[in-house]
Amino acid sequence: MITSINEAANWRDALHVRGQKVVFTSGCFDLLHAGHVRYLKQARALGDVLVIAMNSDASVRALKGPTRPVNSQDDRAEVLEALACVDLIVLLEDERSTKIIEKLRPHIFAKGGDYTIESLNSEELAALKSVGADIQILPLVPGKSTTATLQRAESRGPESKIGILGSGEGSNFDAIARAIDAGNLRAEIAIVISDSADAPILAKARQRGINAVFVNPGSGKSSLAEPAQKEIRDRLLAAGVDLVVLAGFMRLLKPPVLDDFAGRIVNIHPSLLPAYKGLEAWKQALDAGEKVTGCTVHMVDAQLDGGTVLGQSKVPILPGDTPESLHARIHEAEHVLFPKIIGQILASR
Ligand code: GRF
């Protein structure tokens, strides 16, 4: 992976005999970003092969301070080596690449636009002149730098934790998990809780390695017994949940969950609230002869489907729709709306 300078020099000689040109550049390449990649592609295009002198861990520390490099020299080399425009990597142990230039005798020396020929180190410049290298300063890509990348990463803060409660299929849970996987929603699902031991939502969560628990709801058909309310509250608190997401949870939450998570519980409902609260809302809209229905994400309070509306999607009711076909179309809209609104809530906290 990292080639010795002697081997690199032998290779250079073999290429030279064939009339091929070696381009040489150097750098730390700690957190590879698009600016690096564009620059390296341009450097490679100046000749036939690109040799990089990559700063060793000790030399990065000497240049950038004790918190760098973020990635070890072996890891940095492994990432660089995977680029199609990189042919060979040698290790740069010193702060300057003078010795490497003298041994490698590159045909072309490429440097990023944060340097000018005048600001190049005088020793390096002398070495480049003595080996007859052509010096090329390549344009910088604005806004793409390791420092800017680090600043963006640091300003993001810790990930929010969400707890999802569901009684059924868990297709909304799945949509949220996929949005997280795709990098479209910055959150961690810390726990999934169901009032039904064999609900597919629990199996889906376990498949993803998420803590998934059944809480015995007690004997009521649609209510949650007091011990269950307490257990849910305790489990959400123990998991460090910032936002509680109801995704098809079919029982009414009461204190203490409602109190401890006041203003931090959201639900998705399959109608354009305030129209058609309660069960089978899609069927209610279809039976009423509506042309349009949809879904709503709202805050949860003690009223059934009654809290502040946070977002809605409209869904047309088509001729020949059955309750099932309409519900399936609403579900599709839910899977887009719910992750989007959750992201907005977390971003505004
Ligand atoms: C959805 O229709 C949602 O609007 C309602 O319950 C259903 C949950 O579906 N509150 P799923 O379990 O996410 O597939």
Tab-separated table of C-alpha atoms and ligand atoms in Angstrom:
chain	number	residue	atom	x	y	z
A	1	MET	CA	0.000	0.000	0.000
A	2	ILE	CA	2.727	2.489	1.035
A	3	THR	CA	5.694	2.070	-1.306
A	4	SER	CA	9.294	2.807	-0.288
A	5	ILE	CA	10.898	5.821	-1.939
A	6	ASN	CA	13.572	3.583	-3.532
A	7	GLU	CA	10.943	1.406	-5.211
A	8	ALA	CA	9.064	4.515	-6.340
A	9	ALA	CA	12.269	5.934	-7.834
A	10	ASN	CA	12.967	2.686	-9.735
A	11	TRP	CA	9.445	2.758	-11.095
A	12	ARG	CA	9.914	6.377	-12.157
A	13	ASP	CA	13.042	5.398	-14.113
A	14	ALA	CA	11.222	2.583	-15.899
A	15	LEU	CA	8.401	4.987	-16.841
A	16	HIS	CA	10.906	7.639	-17.940
A	17	VAL	CA	12.531	5.181	-20.383
A	18	ARG	CA	9.078	4.609	-21.879
A	19	GLY	CA	8.594	8.372	-22.276
A	20	GLN	CA	5.941	8.554	-19.540
A	21	LYS	CA	5.640	11.434	-17.125
A	22	VAL	CA	5.395	11.165	-13.340
A	23	VAL	CA	3.300	13.766	-11.520
A	24	PHE	CA	4.112	14.281	-7.854
A	25	THR	CA	2.219	16.006	-5.065
A	26	SER	CA	2.150	15.884	-1.287
A	27	GLY	CA	-0.289	16.410	1.553
A	28	CYS	CA	-1.961	15.089	4.705
A	29	PHE	CA	-5.262	13.904	3.126
A	30	ASP	CA	-6.734	13.448	6.606
A	31	LEU	CA	-10.471	13.713	5.828
A	32	LEU	CA	-10.758	13.209	2.103
A	33	HIS	CA	-13.281	15.626	0.569
A	34	ALA	CA	-14.418	16.648	-2.914
A	35	GLY	CA	-11.765	19.407	-3.040
A	36	HIS	CA	-8.998	16.792	-2.644
A	37	VAL	CA	-10.507	14.493	-5.224
A	38	ARG	CA	-10.901	17.213	-7.861
A	39	TYR	CA	-7.369	18.416	-7.237
A	40	LEU	CA	-5.895	14.903	-7.452
A	41	LYS	CA	-7.778	14.170	-10.678
A	42	GLN	CA	-6.420	17.356	-12.219
A	43	ALA	CA	-2.915	16.541	-11.005
A	44	ARG	CA	-3.091	13.040	-12.516
A	45	ALA	CA	-4.265	14.508	-15.838
A	46	LEU	CA	-1.020	16.530	-16.090
A	47	GLY	CA	1.020	13.369	-16.769
A	48	ASP	CA	0.781	9.579	-16.921
A	49	VAL	CA	0.978	8.518	-13.261
A	50	LEU	CA	0.422	10.267	-9.935
A	51	VAL	CA	2.684	9.682	-6.936
A	52	ILE	CA	1.586	11.122	-3.595
A	53	ALA	CA	3.859	11.807	-0.651
A	54	MET	CA	1.404	11.409	2.203
A	55	ASN	CA	2.417	12.958	5.532
A	56	SER	CA	3.056	10.395	8.290
A	57	ASP	CA	1.049	10.698	11.516
A	58	ALA	CA	4.012	12.377	13.269
A	59	SER	CA	4.473	14.941	10.512
A	60	VAL	CA	0.708	15.755	10.423
A	61	ARG	CA	0.869	16.352	14.191
A	62	ALA	CA	3.885	18.614	13.738
A	63	LEU	CA	2.127	20.596	10.997
A	64	LYS	CA	-1.474	20.762	12.273
A	65	GLY	CA	-1.316	20.290	16.033
A	66	PRO	CA	-2.027	17.519	18.547
A	67	THR	CA	-5.655	16.820	17.504
A	68	ARG	CA	-4.633	15.750	14.026
A	69	PRO	CA	-4.626	13.531	12.130
A	70	VAL	CA	-8.193	12.341	12.674
A	71	ASN	CA	-7.379	9.213	10.659
A	72	SER	CA	-4.229	7.104	10.966
A	73	GLN	CA	-1.667	6.968	8.169
A	74	ASP	CA	-2.631	3.389	7.276
A	75	ASP	CA	-6.303	4.352	6.986
A	76	ARG	CA	-5.498	7.511	5.011
A	77	ALA	CA	-3.340	5.515	2.630
A	78	GLU	CA	-6.062	2.897	2.190
A	79	VAL	CA	-8.619	5.554	1.230
A	80	LEU	CA	-6.227	7.380	-1.120
A	81	GLU	CA	-5.146	4.171	-2.780
A	82	ALA	CA	-8.762	3.401	-3.719
A	83	LEU	CA	-8.925	6.504	-5.945
A	84	ALA	CA	-8.579	5.742	-9.649
A	85	CYS	CA	-6.360	8.821	-10.099
A	86	VAL	CA	-3.774	7.719	-7.496
A	87	ASP	CA	-1.032	5.348	-8.662
A	88	LEU	CA	1.449	5.240	-5.802
A	89	ILE	CA	1.835	6.493	-2.237
A	90	VAL	CA	5.097	7.143	-0.404
A	91	LEU	CA	5.330	8.251	3.210
A	92	LEU	CA	6.437	11.790	3.995
A	93	GLU	CA	8.135	11.670	7.394
A	94	ASP	CA	9.577	15.209	7.311
A	95	GLU	CA	7.713	18.478	7.092
A	96	ARG	CA	9.159	19.060	3.606
A	97	SER	CA	9.283	16.727	0.635
A	98	THR	CA	12.757	17.878	-0.485
A	99	LYS	CA	14.420	14.449	-0.017
A	100	ILE	CA	11.603	12.668	-1.838
A	101	ILE	CA	11.782	15.115	-4.749
A	102	GLU	CA	15.533	14.540	-5.041
A	103	LYS	CA	15.145	10.754	-5.095
A	104	LEU	CA	11.942	10.471	-7.141
A	105	ARG	CA	12.854	13.150	-9.730
A	106	PRO	CA	9.238	13.750	-10.819
A	107	HIS	CA	8.583	15.293	-14.225
A	108	ILE	CA	5.751	17.449	-12.880
A	109	PHE	CA	5.124	18.839	-9.403
A	110	ALA	CA	1.508	19.745	-8.604
A	111	LYS	CA	0.472	21.912	-5.657
A	112	GLY	CA	-2.899	23.283	-4.507
A	113	GLY	CA	-3.839	26.928	-5.157
A	114	ASP	CA	-3.233	27.896	-1.506
A	115	TYR	CA	0.430	28.133	-2.658
A	116	THR	CA	2.125	30.300	-5.295
A	117	ILE	CA	5.512	29.542	-6.799
A	118	GLU	CA	6.882	32.330	-4.599
A	119	SER	CA	5.454	30.873	-1.399
A	120	LEU	CA	6.796	27.362	-2.003
A	121	ASN	CA	9.477	26.395	0.491
A	122	SER	CA	12.871	27.498	-0.855
A	123	GLU	CA	14.529	24.090	-0.255
A	124	GLU	CA	11.715	22.306	-2.058
A	125	LEU	CA	11.852	24.836	-4.876
A	126	ALA	CA	15.605	24.345	-5.260
A	127	ALA	CA	15.161	20.552	-5.309
A	128	LEU	CA	12.417	20.835	-7.955
A	129	LYS	CA	14.640	23.049	-10.108
A	130	SER	CA	17.597	20.698	-9.747
A	131	VAL	CA	15.553	17.697	-10.998
A	132	GLY	CA	13.978	19.815	-13.773
A	133	ALA	CA	10.382	19.373	-12.557
A	134	ASP	CA	7.673	21.462	-14.147
A	135	ILE	CA	5.731	23.212	-11.304
A	136	GLN	CA	1.959	23.432	-11.704
A	137	ILE	CA	-0.295	25.279	-9.238
A	138	LEU	CA	-3.833	23.903	-9.426
A	139	PRO	CA	-6.948	25.948	-8.565
A	140	LEU	CA	-8.468	25.532	-5.090
A	141	VAL	CA	-12.081	24.385	-4.834
A	142	PRO	CA	-13.808	27.116	-2.781
A	143	GLY	CA	-15.414	25.995	0.489
A	144	LYS	CA	-14.005	22.470	0.278
A	145	SER	CA	-11.352	22.044	2.905
A	146	THR	CA	-10.572	19.739	5.806
A	147	THR	CA	-11.043	22.625	8.256
A	148	ALA	CA	-14.515	23.438	6.827
A	149	THR	CA	-15.449	19.738	6.941
A	150	LEU	CA	-14.410	19.499	10.601
A	151	GLN	CA	-16.323	22.675	11.475
A	152	ARG	CA	-19.488	21.355	9.824
A	153	ALA	CA	-19.159	18.046	11.691
A	154	GLU	CA	-18.604	19.762	15.050
A	155	SER	CA	-21.534	22.174	14.679
A	156	ARG	CA	-24.037	19.367	14.147
A	157	GLY	CA	-24.286	18.479	17.840
A	158	PRO	CA	-25.248	15.067	19.171
A	159	GLU	CA	-27.852	12.900	17.456
A	160	SER	CA	-31.396	13.061	18.864
A	161	LYS	CA	-32.893	9.848	20.153
A	162	ILE	CA	-36.403	8.841	19.210
A	163	GLY	CA	-38.665	6.216	20.749
A	164	ILE	CA	-41.303	4.675	18.476
A	165	LEU	CA	-44.580	3.202	19.735
A	166	GLY	CA	-46.615	1.013	17.390
A	167	SER	CA	-49.216	-1.741	17.473
A	168	GLY	CA	-49.094	-3.126	13.947
A	169	GLU	CA	-47.145	-3.560	10.716
A	170	GLY	CA	-44.564	-0.881	11.413
A	171	SER	CA	-44.338	0.409	7.835
A	172	ASN	CA	-43.946	3.951	9.212
A	173	PHE	CA	-41.219	2.692	11.576
A	174	ASP	CA	-39.535	1.208	8.520
A	175	ALA	CA	-39.823	4.475	6.567
A	176	ILE	CA	-38.233	6.381	9.472
A	177	ALA	CA	-35.424	3.813	9.797
A	178	ARG	CA	-34.767	3.985	6.049
A	179	ALA	CA	-34.656	7.800	6.138
A	180	ILE	CA	-32.013	7.529	8.893
A	181	ASP	CA	-30.031	4.934	6.881
A	182	ALA	CA	-30.126	7.168	3.812
A	183	GLY	CA	-28.784	10.119	5.801
A	184	ASN	CA	-32.004	12.090	5.274
A	185	LEU	CA	-32.956	12.088	8.960
A	186	ARG	CA	-30.361	12.700	11.657
A	187	ALA	CA	-31.609	10.625	14.577
A	188	GLU	CA	-31.210	7.327	16.343
A	189	ILE	CA	-34.127	5.011	17.096
A	190	ALA	CA	-33.312	4.224	20.722
A	191	ILE	CA	-36.299	1.973	21.458
A	192	VAL	CA	-39.449	0.530	19.873
A	193	ILE	CA	-42.367	-0.325	22.166
A	194	SER	CA	-45.524	-2.241	21.304
A	195	ASP	CA	-48.680	-3.196	23.162
A	196	SER	CA	-48.885	-6.337	21.042
A	197	ALA	CA	-46.270	-9.074	21.618
A	198	ASP	CA	-46.447	-10.411	18.069
A	199	ALA	CA	-46.706	-7.073	16.230
A	200	PRO	CA	-44.532	-7.066	13.079
A	201	ILE	CA	-43.131	-3.670	14.174
A	202	LEU	CA	-41.241	-5.457	16.992
A	203	ALA	CA	-39.829	-8.087	14.639
A	204	LYS	CA	-38.802	-5.392	12.152
A	205	ALA	CA	-37.019	-3.438	14.886
A	206	ARG	CA	-35.217	-6.528	16.208
A	207	GLN	CA	-34.036	-7.344	12.705
A	208	ARG	CA	-32.320	-3.988	12.682
A	209	GLY	CA	-30.780	-4.658	16.098
A	210	ILE	CA	-32.969	-2.015	17.785
A	211	ASN	CA	-34.106	-2.542	21.377
A	212	ALA	CA	-37.747	-3.664	20.914
A	213	VAL	CA	-40.015	-4.372	23.874
A	214	PHE	CA	-43.548	-5.563	24.486
A	215	VAL	CA	-45.420	-3.782	27.264
A	216	ASN	CA	-48.469	-5.603	28.569
A	217	PRO	CA	-51.338	-3.124	28.076
A	218	GLY	CA	-53.635	-4.672	30.702
A	219	SER	CA	-57.134	-5.985	30.116
A	220	GLY	CA	-58.831	-2.965	28.438
A	221	LYS	CA	-59.467	-3.187	24.695
A	222	SER	CA	-58.295	0.260	23.659
A	223	SER	CA	-56.975	1.697	26.919
A	224	LEU	CA	-53.603	1.325	28.568
A	225	ALA	CA	-53.628	0.281	32.224
A	226	GLU	CA	-51.787	2.478	34.708
A	227	PRO	CA	-48.826	0.093	35.200
A	228	ALA	CA	-48.383	0.019	31.403
A	229	GLN	CA	-48.360	3.846	31.210
A	230	LYS	CA	-45.688	3.870	33.923
A	231	GLU	CA	-43.628	1.140	32.281
A	232	ILE	CA	-43.695	2.963	28.936
A	233	ARG	CA	-42.618	6.208	30.621
A	234	ASP	CA	-39.779	4.416	32.460
A	235	ARG	CA	-38.533	2.662	29.349
A	236	LEU	CA	-38.582	5.860	27.265
A	237	LEU	CA	-36.686	7.724	29.981
A	238	ALA	CA	-34.154	4.895	30.407
A	239	ALA	CA	-33.514	4.927	26.650
A	240	GLY	CA	-32.814	8.686	26.800
A	241	VAL	CA	-35.559	9.473	24.290
A	242	ASP	CA	-35.893	13.115	23.145
A	243	LEU	CA	-38.980	12.631	20.947
A	244	VAL	CA	-41.730	10.010	21.171
A	245	VAL	CA	-43.138	8.950	17.800
A	246	LEU	CA	-46.495	7.190	17.616
A	247	ALA	CA	-46.549	5.122	14.433
A	248	GLY	CA	-49.810	3.211	14.479
A	249	PHE	CA	-50.062	2.986	18.268
A	250	MET	CA	-53.674	2.086	18.943
A	251	ARG	CA	-54.076	3.067	22.605
A	252	LEU	CA	-54.464	6.455	24.287
A	253	LEU	CA	-51.484	7.751	26.229
A	254	LYS	CA	-52.130	9.379	29.603
A	255	PRO	CA	-50.006	10.696	32.448
A	256	PRO	CA	-47.290	9.960	33.416
A	257	VAL	CA	-46.124	9.503	29.785
A	258	LEU	CA	-48.048	12.593	28.638
A	259	ASP	CA	-46.625	14.740	31.439
A	260	ASP	CA	-43.009	13.634	31.246
A	261	PHE	CA	-42.942	13.975	27.467
A	262	ALA	CA	-45.328	16.934	27.143
A	263	GLY	CA	-44.712	18.725	23.824
A	264	ARG	CA	-42.429	15.880	22.737
A	265	ILE	CA	-44.906	13.301	21.379
A	266	VAL	CA	-46.040	13.195	17.737
A	267	ASN	CA	-48.520	10.983	15.915
A	268	ILE	CA	-49.450	10.278	12.330
A	269	HIS	CA	-53.126	9.981	11.488
A	270	PRO	CA	-54.601	8.801	8.165
A	271	SER	CA	-56.890	11.791	7.424
A	272	LEU	CA	-56.653	15.534	6.967
A	273	LEU	CA	-57.330	16.469	10.599
A	274	PRO	CA	-59.470	17.845	12.110
A	275	ALA	CA	-61.650	15.813	9.712
A	276	TYR	CA	-62.194	12.138	10.471
A	277	LYS	CA	-60.637	11.494	13.848
A	278	GLY	CA	-60.581	8.009	15.347
A	279	LEU	CA	-60.503	4.545	13.789
A	280	GLU	CA	-60.384	3.698	10.057
A	281	ALA	CA	-60.258	7.348	9.084
A	282	TRP	CA	-59.647	6.485	5.403
A	283	LYS	CA	-62.906	4.499	5.380
A	284	GLN	CA	-64.760	7.370	7.018
A	285	ALA	CA	-63.555	9.722	4.234
A	286	LEU	CA	-64.435	7.215	1.487
A	287	ASP	CA	-67.918	6.579	2.933
A	288	ALA	CA	-68.523	10.332	3.165
A	289	GLY	CA	-67.906	10.668	-0.594
A	290	GLU	CA	-64.806	12.869	-0.256
A	291	LYS	CA	-62.647	13.485	-3.341
A	292	VAL	CA	-59.503	14.168	-1.327
A	293	THR	CA	-58.212	12.881	1.982
A	294	GLY	CA	-54.638	12.457	3.264
A	295	CYS	CA	-52.549	12.177	6.390
A	296	THR	CA	-51.569	14.469	9.248
A	297	VAL	CA	-48.630	14.600	11.634
A	298	HIS	CA	-49.667	16.281	14.879
A	299	MET	CA	-48.600	16.839	18.456
A	300	VAL	CA	-50.182	14.469	20.943
A	301	ASP	CA	-52.154	15.692	23.928
A	302	ALA	CA	-54.915	14.158	26.031
A	303	GLN	CA	-57.500	14.619	23.237
A	304	LEU	CA	-57.885	11.835	20.652
A	305	ASP	CA	-56.143	13.014	17.413
A	306	GLY	CA	-56.477	16.536	18.737
A	307	GLY	CA	-53.044	18.247	19.123
A	308	THR	CA	-51.462	20.955	16.974
A	309	VAL	CA	-51.104	20.013	13.315
A	310	LEU	CA	-47.422	19.949	12.208
A	311	GLY	CA	-47.793	18.836	8.601
A	312	GLN	CA	-50.235	17.287	6.143
A	313	SER	CA	-50.194	15.527	2.760
A	314	LYS	CA	-53.218	15.371	0.501
A	315	VAL	CA	-54.147	12.102	-1.196
A	316	PRO	CA	-56.796	11.899	-3.965
A	317	ILE	CA	-59.698	9.479	-3.655
A	318	LEU	CA	-60.001	7.829	-7.092
A	319	PRO	CA	-63.088	6.321	-8.743
A	320	GLY	CA	-63.287	2.634	-7.836
A	321	ASP	CA	-61.170	3.044	-4.702
A	322	THR	CA	-61.731	0.433	-2.009
A	323	PRO	CA	-60.847	1.087	1.637
A	324	GLU	CA	-57.720	-1.041	1.071
A	325	SER	CA	-56.533	0.735	-2.103
A	326	LEU	CA	-57.108	4.133	-0.497
A	327	HIS	CA	-55.354	3.139	2.735
A	328	ALA	CA	-52.359	1.875	0.721
A	329	ARG	CA	-52.115	5.236	-1.101
A	330	ILE	CA	-52.309	7.126	2.211
A	331	HIS	CA	-49.592	4.901	3.641
A	332	GLU	CA	-47.265	5.894	0.797
A	333	ALA	CA	-47.847	9.562	1.591
A	334	GLU	CA	-47.248	8.885	5.310
A	335	HIS	CA	-43.862	7.304	4.601
A	336	VAL	CA	-42.690	10.536	2.976
A	337	LEU	CA	-44.377	13.004	5.349
A	338	PHE	CA	-43.490	11.443	8.713
A	339	PRO	CA	-39.671	11.314	8.414
A	340	LYS	CA	-39.717	14.815	6.928
A	341	ILE	CA	-41.686	16.344	9.820
A	342	ILE	CA	-39.672	14.430	12.441
A	343	GLY	CA	-36.512	15.890	10.886
A	344	GLN	CA	-37.976	19.397	11.067
A	345	ILE	CA	-38.929	18.969	14.735
A	346	LEU	CA	-35.469	17.668	15.687
A	347	ALA	CA	-33.723	20.407	13.727
A	348	SER	CA	-35.749	23.106	15.510
A	349	ARG	CA	-35.005	21.850	19.041
B	1	GRF	C1	-51.089	4.320	9.726
B	1	GRF	O1	-52.133	4.331	8.801
B	1	GRF	C2	-51.184	5.517	10.622
B	1	GRF	O2	-51.704	6.627	9.991
B	1	GRF	C3	-52.075	5.049	11.722
B	1	GRF	O3	-51.735	3.711	11.887
B	1	GRF	C4	-51.194	3.167	10.700
B	1	GRF	C5	-49.843	2.593	11.039
B	1	GRF	O4	-49.336	1.807	10.002
B	1	GRF	N1	-51.952	5.879	12.896
B	1	GRF	P1	-47.929	1.132	10.157
B	1	GRF	O5	-47.963	0.220	11.373
B	1	GRF	O6	-46.901	2.193	10.307
B	1	GRF	O7	-47.707	0.327	8.890
